[in-house]
Amino acid sequence: MRIGSHMVNLCNYDETLISKFIHEFKESLHSSPELGYSCIYRSSTFPKSRQVFGTTTEDGRTFAIKIDTENDNGRLEKEFGVLKELFPYFQEKEQTQVIKPIYLSPGGQFHVTEFVDHKTAMQVIYSSKVHTQAGQAYRRAGQWLHELHSFKHARRDRFWFDWMFEEIDAILCTAIPQASASEYRPYLEQMHRDAIQLGNCEDTVVFSHGDFHCDNLILGRGVTYGLDFTEVSEKLAVYDIVDFLKADVFRVGTADEIDRSGILTHNKDMFFRKYRHPVNHDILDFCIRGRLLIDWLKVSKDHYARSSFLRKKFACLGDRLSLAFCSSI
């Protein structure tokens, strides 16, 4: 895909600043012609400071320019450093890769990577008409995440669940959820009972992506690419798995196709065909339930009234939770 310059500024970005960044990158390439560009992503949380632009050189090479103009947060320098570590490691793999790091601005406000023009896992999962096609996205995600979690030595540590209940308490204190107390309290009470049973359990701690949702995985032809490494840390492997599997709630499934975590059994099985690190599935299912409940409670009455997408999300999450909490962990 060639990304050109004749694009309407629908994202309301600072054209002068972006042009300055583009020129700096052009100079690093020792390129004479001006580079066209367009905004291909803008953060919903930080729309003014975090954006991604695409640009194509005269010889057809396409790059992604990731920008974060918040003062001195070091976020992009850290990510670029992680990419430089991971890229040679993944180069040894045939079917799993990370996007190639190209250039880091000395000012730390932007970096450049290769641009991979294929569908994200989210696009495949949401649009696929049949379970088998969506299942392949889960299989490839499991394979990619297995390789990432193998990057450094794993260790064992205790599972701490307090943060989930703290986050739920914070949600209930700051907004009125669309879900009624009579709906969510039984789920919360069941989670407390399950937490007691899991209180002394251990699980696998690994080098983790930290934000492994379906838009951060690109499904190329025979190669799966990971991107966005701004949240990497060492933590329980299950949290990356939960981040990816939770997108499954938008898939249609009958009650007998959904397991105790609220996820389609087929998709979870496909994920674990290629992901082979030891995982405590009681902890995994508890965490999936917790994440689905948190996401459900985050839909406030105000947001529910104003967003058709959130109305759909609320309904999908509610359906899955009603099936998941039919039994204890």
Short mmCIF file of C-alpha atoms in Angstrom, two decimals:
data_model
loop_
_atom_site.label_atom_id
_atom_site.label_comp_id
_atom_site.label_asym_id
_atom_site.label_seq_id
_atom_site.Cartn_x
_atom_site.Cartn_y
_atom_site.Cartn_z
CA MET A 1 0.00 0.00 0.00
CA ARG A 2 1.37 3.41 -0.99
CA ILE A 3 0.59 6.11 1.56
CA GLY A 4 0.31 9.56 -0.01
CA SER A 5 0.29 13.16 1.15
CA HIS A 6 -3.03 14.30 -0.30
CA MET A 7 -5.07 13.30 2.73
CA VAL A 8 -7.61 15.41 4.61
CA ASN A 9 -6.52 16.12 8.19
CA LEU A 10 -9.49 14.39 9.84
CA CYS A 11 -7.50 13.56 12.97
CA ASN A 12 -6.77 17.23 13.76
CA TYR A 13 -3.06 16.63 14.25
CA ASP A 14 -0.38 19.32 14.34
CA GLU A 15 0.69 19.38 10.68
CA THR A 16 3.70 21.60 11.34
CA LEU A 17 5.06 19.26 14.01
CA ILE A 18 4.38 16.12 11.98
CA SER A 19 6.03 17.63 8.91
CA LYS A 20 9.08 18.36 11.05
CA PHE A 21 9.21 14.73 12.19
CA ILE A 22 8.75 13.46 8.63
CA HIS A 23 11.57 15.73 7.42
CA GLU A 24 13.87 14.47 10.19
CA PHE A 25 13.20 10.87 9.17
CA LYS A 26 13.70 11.74 5.48
CA GLU A 27 17.10 13.21 6.31
CA SER A 28 18.07 9.99 8.12
CA LEU A 29 17.36 8.10 4.88
CA HIS A 30 19.43 10.59 2.85
CA SER A 31 16.36 10.94 0.67
CA SER A 32 15.76 14.00 -1.49
CA PRO A 33 12.04 13.87 -2.40
CA GLU A 34 9.54 14.95 0.22
CA LEU A 35 7.65 12.07 1.86
CA GLY A 36 3.88 11.92 1.77
CA TYR A 37 2.11 10.81 4.93
CA SER A 38 -1.30 10.20 6.47
CA CYS A 39 -2.62 9.48 9.95
CA ILE A 40 -3.46 5.78 10.29
CA TYR A 41 -4.10 5.60 14.05
CA ARG A 42 -4.97 7.95 16.89
CA SER A 43 -5.22 6.93 20.54
CA SER A 44 -8.73 7.28 21.94
CA THR A 45 -7.27 7.94 25.39
CA PHE A 46 -4.52 10.38 24.33
CA PRO A 47 -5.74 11.64 20.92
CA LYS A 48 -3.60 14.79 20.84
CA SER A 49 -0.27 13.23 21.78
CA ARG A 50 -0.29 9.61 20.59
CA GLN A 51 -0.71 8.95 16.88
CA VAL A 52 0.70 6.76 14.13
CA PHE A 53 1.39 7.99 10.60
CA GLY A 54 2.19 6.03 7.48
CA THR A 55 4.64 7.20 4.84
CA THR A 56 5.95 5.76 1.58
CA THR A 57 9.33 6.53 0.04
CA GLU A 58 9.94 7.10 -3.66
CA ASP A 59 11.24 3.54 -4.05
CA GLY A 60 8.05 2.06 -2.54
CA ARG A 61 9.17 1.31 1.02
CA THR A 62 6.43 1.95 3.57
CA PHE A 63 6.99 2.90 7.20
CA ALA A 64 4.95 3.56 10.34
CA ILE A 65 5.87 6.66 12.34
CA LYS A 66 4.72 6.39 15.94
CA ILE A 67 4.43 9.64 17.87
CA ASP A 68 4.12 10.46 21.56
CA THR A 69 4.57 14.15 22.31
CA GLU A 70 3.95 14.01 26.06
CA ASN A 71 6.87 15.56 27.92
CA ASP A 72 9.83 13.30 28.64
CA ASN A 73 7.93 10.11 29.44
CA GLY A 74 10.56 7.90 27.77
CA ARG A 75 7.82 5.65 26.47
CA LEU A 76 8.95 5.39 22.86
CA GLU A 77 12.65 5.09 23.69
CA LYS A 78 11.78 2.12 25.89
CA GLU A 79 9.65 0.52 23.18
CA PHE A 80 12.31 1.03 20.51
CA GLY A 81 14.88 -0.59 22.79
CA VAL A 82 12.59 -3.58 23.32
CA LEU A 83 12.09 -3.91 19.56
CA LYS A 84 15.86 -3.88 18.99
CA GLU A 85 16.20 -6.72 21.51
CA LEU A 86 13.32 -8.77 20.16
CA PHE A 87 13.92 -8.34 16.43
CA PRO A 88 17.04 -10.56 16.14
CA TYR A 89 15.43 -13.14 18.45
CA PHE A 90 12.35 -13.40 16.23
CA GLN A 91 14.44 -13.33 13.05
CA GLU A 92 15.36 -16.92 13.87
CA LYS A 93 11.67 -17.94 13.74
CA GLU A 94 9.97 -18.82 10.48
CA GLN A 95 6.36 -17.99 11.29
CA THR A 96 6.56 -15.37 14.06
CA GLN A 97 8.12 -11.92 13.87
CA VAL A 98 8.02 -8.43 15.35
CA ILE A 99 7.90 -5.28 13.27
CA LYS A 100 11.37 -4.12 12.28
CA PRO A 101 12.70 -1.04 14.15
CA ILE A 102 14.12 1.55 11.74
CA TYR A 103 14.76 4.91 13.40
CA LEU A 104 14.48 6.55 16.84
CA SER A 105 14.37 10.34 16.99
CA PRO A 106 17.04 11.76 19.34
CA GLY A 107 14.28 13.79 20.98
CA GLY A 108 12.34 10.62 21.82
CA GLN A 109 9.05 11.97 20.49
CA PHE A 110 8.76 9.49 17.62
CA HIS A 111 10.19 6.30 16.22
CA VAL A 112 9.86 4.56 12.88
CA THR A 113 9.24 0.90 12.09
CA GLU A 114 8.41 -1.04 8.99
CA PHE A 115 4.73 -0.96 8.00
CA VAL A 116 3.09 -4.37 7.58
CA ASP A 117 0.00 -4.09 5.40
CA HIS A 118 -2.14 -7.05 6.47
CA LYS A 119 -5.22 -7.58 8.61
CA THR A 120 -5.01 -7.54 12.37
CA ALA A 121 -6.20 -10.52 14.37
CA MET A 122 -9.13 -8.39 15.55
CA GLN A 123 -10.29 -7.79 11.98
CA VAL A 124 -10.18 -11.52 11.27
CA ILE A 125 -11.90 -12.55 14.51
CA TYR A 126 -14.69 -9.98 14.19
CA SER A 127 -15.39 -10.53 10.49
CA SER A 128 -15.00 -14.30 10.06
CA LYS A 129 -18.30 -16.05 9.42
CA VAL A 130 -17.22 -19.49 10.63
CA HIS A 131 -15.49 -20.66 13.81
CA THR A 132 -12.74 -22.51 11.95
CA GLN A 133 -11.44 -19.35 10.26
CA ALA A 134 -11.49 -17.35 13.49
CA GLY A 135 -9.88 -20.30 15.24
CA GLN A 136 -6.82 -19.97 13.02
CA ALA A 137 -6.29 -16.45 14.36
CA TYR A 138 -6.28 -17.88 17.89
CA ARG A 139 -3.87 -20.64 16.90
CA ARG A 140 -1.46 -18.13 15.38
CA ALA A 141 -1.78 -15.87 18.42
CA GLY A 142 -0.92 -18.76 20.71
CA GLN A 143 2.13 -19.59 18.61
CA TRP A 144 3.37 -15.99 18.60
CA LEU A 145 2.81 -15.51 22.33
CA HIS A 146 4.58 -18.79 23.12
CA GLU A 147 7.69 -17.45 21.38
CA LEU A 148 7.50 -14.10 23.18
CA HIS A 149 7.10 -15.81 26.56
CA SER A 150 10.18 -17.90 25.73
CA PHE A 151 12.36 -14.80 25.26
CA LYS A 152 13.55 -14.89 28.87
CA HIS A 153 13.60 -17.57 31.54
CA ALA A 154 10.27 -18.11 33.28
CA ARG A 155 9.81 -18.44 37.01
CA ARG A 156 7.04 -19.31 39.45
CA ASP A 157 5.28 -16.86 41.73
CA ARG A 158 2.14 -16.55 43.79
CA PHE A 159 -1.08 -15.42 42.13
CA TRP A 160 -2.44 -12.18 43.59
CA PHE A 161 -6.08 -11.40 42.84
CA ASP A 162 -6.67 -8.30 45.01
CA TRP A 163 -6.21 -5.90 42.10
CA MET A 164 -9.36 -7.18 40.38
CA PHE A 165 -11.58 -6.43 43.35
CA GLU A 166 -9.88 -3.06 43.83
CA GLU A 167 -10.55 -2.15 40.20
CA ILE A 168 -14.19 -3.20 40.51
CA ASP A 169 -14.57 -1.11 43.67
CA ALA A 170 -13.05 1.88 41.86
CA ILE A 171 -15.47 1.50 38.94
CA LEU A 172 -18.49 1.32 41.23
CA CYS A 173 -17.31 4.43 43.11
CA THR A 174 -16.84 6.62 40.05
CA ALA A 175 -19.80 5.84 37.77
CA ILE A 176 -23.21 4.19 37.70
CA PRO A 177 -22.88 0.96 35.71
CA GLN A 178 -25.56 -0.08 33.25
CA ALA A 179 -25.67 -3.44 35.02
CA SER A 180 -27.86 -3.46 38.11
CA ALA A 181 -26.54 -4.52 41.50
CA SER A 182 -28.89 -7.50 41.45
CA GLU A 183 -27.14 -8.64 38.25
CA TYR A 184 -23.49 -8.14 39.18
CA ARG A 185 -23.48 -8.92 42.91
CA PRO A 186 -23.93 -12.71 42.47
CA TYR A 187 -20.94 -12.73 40.09
CA LEU A 188 -18.83 -10.73 42.49
CA GLU A 189 -19.75 -12.99 45.40
CA GLN A 190 -18.80 -16.06 43.34
CA MET A 191 -15.47 -14.47 42.49
CA HIS A 192 -14.76 -13.91 46.18
CA ARG A 193 -15.52 -17.58 46.91
CA ASP A 194 -13.29 -18.73 44.06
CA ALA A 195 -10.49 -16.39 45.15
CA ILE A 196 -10.36 -18.11 48.53
CA GLN A 197 -9.74 -21.43 46.79
CA LEU A 198 -6.98 -19.94 44.62
CA GLY A 199 -5.34 -17.88 47.35
CA ASN A 200 -2.16 -19.92 47.71
CA CYS A 201 -1.75 -20.96 44.07
CA GLU A 202 1.33 -20.23 41.98
CA ASP A 203 1.64 -19.75 38.25
CA THR A 204 4.20 -18.96 35.55
CA VAL A 205 5.79 -15.50 35.39
CA VAL A 206 7.29 -14.51 32.02
CA PHE A 207 8.50 -11.60 29.91
CA SER A 208 5.06 -10.29 28.95
CA HIS A 209 3.67 -8.08 26.21
CA GLY A 210 1.45 -6.19 28.64
CA ASP A 211 -1.19 -5.10 26.12
CA PHE A 212 -1.77 -8.17 24.00
CA HIS A 213 -5.13 -7.31 22.49
CA CYS A 214 -6.09 -8.45 19.01
CA ASP A 215 -5.16 -5.20 17.27
CA ASN A 216 -1.53 -5.69 18.28
CA LEU A 217 -1.13 -8.83 16.19
CA ILE A 218 -0.91 -8.73 12.39
CA LEU A 219 -1.67 -11.87 10.40
CA GLY A 220 0.53 -11.81 7.32
CA ARG A 221 0.87 -14.54 4.69
CA GLY A 222 2.40 -17.34 6.69
CA VAL A 223 3.96 -14.92 9.20
CA THR A 224 2.45 -13.42 12.35
CA TYR A 225 3.78 -10.03 13.49
CA GLY A 226 3.59 -8.54 16.98
CA LEU A 227 3.62 -4.80 17.60
CA ASP A 228 3.19 -2.15 20.33
CA PHE A 229 5.62 -3.01 23.11
CA THR A 230 5.11 0.04 25.30
CA GLU A 231 3.73 -1.98 28.23
CA VAL A 232 6.21 -4.88 28.44
CA SER A 233 6.94 -6.19 31.92
CA GLU A 234 7.54 -9.36 33.87
CA LYS A 235 4.26 -10.77 35.14
CA LEU A 236 2.00 -13.82 35.08
CA ALA A 237 1.65 -15.30 31.61
CA VAL A 238 -2.11 -15.61 32.00
CA TYR A 239 -2.61 -11.85 31.74
CA ASP A 240 -1.42 -11.70 28.12
CA ILE A 241 -3.61 -14.71 27.34
CA VAL A 242 -6.65 -13.06 28.92
CA ASP A 243 -6.05 -9.86 26.91
CA PHE A 244 -6.27 -11.80 23.67
CA LEU A 245 -8.98 -14.32 24.47
CA LYS A 246 -11.48 -11.75 25.72
CA ALA A 247 -12.17 -10.54 22.15
CA ASP A 248 -13.98 -13.85 21.72
CA VAL A 249 -17.11 -12.37 23.36
CA PHE A 250 -18.08 -10.79 20.03
CA ARG A 251 -18.23 -14.21 18.38
CA VAL A 252 -21.60 -15.97 18.28
CA GLY A 253 -21.82 -19.28 20.11
CA THR A 254 -24.37 -21.55 21.73
CA ALA A 255 -24.36 -22.30 25.45
CA ASP A 256 -22.80 -25.73 24.97
CA GLU A 257 -19.92 -24.19 22.97
CA ILE A 258 -18.86 -21.84 25.78
CA ASP A 259 -16.71 -23.01 28.71
CA ARG A 260 -16.68 -21.92 32.36
CA SER A 261 -14.50 -18.90 31.58
CA GLY A 262 -17.07 -17.47 29.16
CA ILE A 263 -14.91 -18.20 26.09
CA LEU A 264 -15.74 -20.43 23.14
CA THR A 265 -14.10 -23.79 23.83
CA HIS A 266 -12.97 -24.14 20.22
CA ASN A 267 -11.09 -20.83 20.20
CA LYS A 268 -9.39 -21.46 23.52
CA ASP A 269 -8.36 -24.94 22.36
CA MET A 270 -6.94 -23.49 19.15
CA PHE A 271 -4.91 -20.95 21.13
CA PHE A 272 -3.34 -23.68 23.25
CA ARG A 273 -2.41 -25.86 20.28
CA LYS A 274 0.69 -23.72 19.86
CA TYR A 275 1.03 -22.11 23.28
CA ARG A 276 2.78 -24.68 25.46
CA HIS A 277 4.07 -22.91 28.56
CA PRO A 278 2.58 -24.34 31.77
CA VAL A 279 -0.51 -22.40 32.82
CA ASN A 280 -2.81 -22.97 35.78
CA HIS A 281 -6.18 -23.12 34.03
CA ASP A 282 -8.10 -22.43 37.23
CA ILE A 283 -6.24 -19.13 37.52
CA LEU A 284 -6.69 -18.44 33.80
CA ASP A 285 -10.45 -18.99 33.92
CA PHE A 286 -10.77 -16.92 37.09
CA CYS A 287 -8.87 -14.06 35.42
CA ILE A 288 -10.95 -14.23 32.24
CA ARG A 289 -14.15 -14.06 34.29
CA GLY A 290 -12.73 -11.14 36.24
CA ARG A 291 -11.74 -9.26 33.09
CA LEU A 292 -15.14 -9.81 31.45
CA LEU A 293 -16.88 -8.61 34.61
CA ILE A 294 -14.66 -5.53 34.82
CA ASP A 295 -15.31 -4.66 31.16
CA TRP A 296 -19.06 -5.16 31.69
CA LEU A 297 -19.15 -2.90 34.74
CA LYS A 298 -17.15 -0.22 32.91
CA VAL A 299 -20.14 0.36 30.64
CA SER A 300 -21.86 3.17 32.52
CA LYS A 301 -25.49 4.17 32.05
CA ASP A 302 -24.35 7.39 30.40
CA HIS A 303 -22.03 5.67 27.91
CA TYR A 304 -24.60 2.94 27.24
CA ALA A 305 -27.17 5.54 26.23
CA ARG A 306 -24.80 7.30 23.82
CA SER A 307 -22.97 4.43 22.09
CA SER A 308 -24.45 1.66 19.95
CA PHE A 309 -21.12 -0.17 20.09
CA LEU A 310 -21.15 -0.17 23.90
CA ARG A 311 -24.73 -1.40 23.90
CA LYS A 312 -23.64 -4.34 21.77
CA LYS A 313 -20.55 -4.93 23.92
CA PHE A 314 -22.63 -4.82 27.09
CA ALA A 315 -25.06 -7.39 25.71
CA CYS A 316 -22.29 -9.74 24.53
CA LEU A 317 -20.46 -9.54 27.85
CA GLY A 318 -23.67 -10.06 29.79
CA ASP A 319 -24.50 -13.19 27.81
CA ARG A 320 -21.06 -14.69 28.38
CA LEU A 321 -21.01 -13.84 32.10
CA SER A 322 -24.38 -15.48 32.65
CA LEU A 323 -22.97 -18.71 31.22
CA ALA A 324 -19.54 -18.47 32.85
CA PHE A 325 -20.86 -18.01 36.37
CA CYS A 326 -23.16 -21.02 36.22
CA SER A 327 -20.46 -22.91 38.13
CA SER A 328 -17.56 -22.28 40.46
CA ILE A 329 -13.95 -22.47 39.29
#
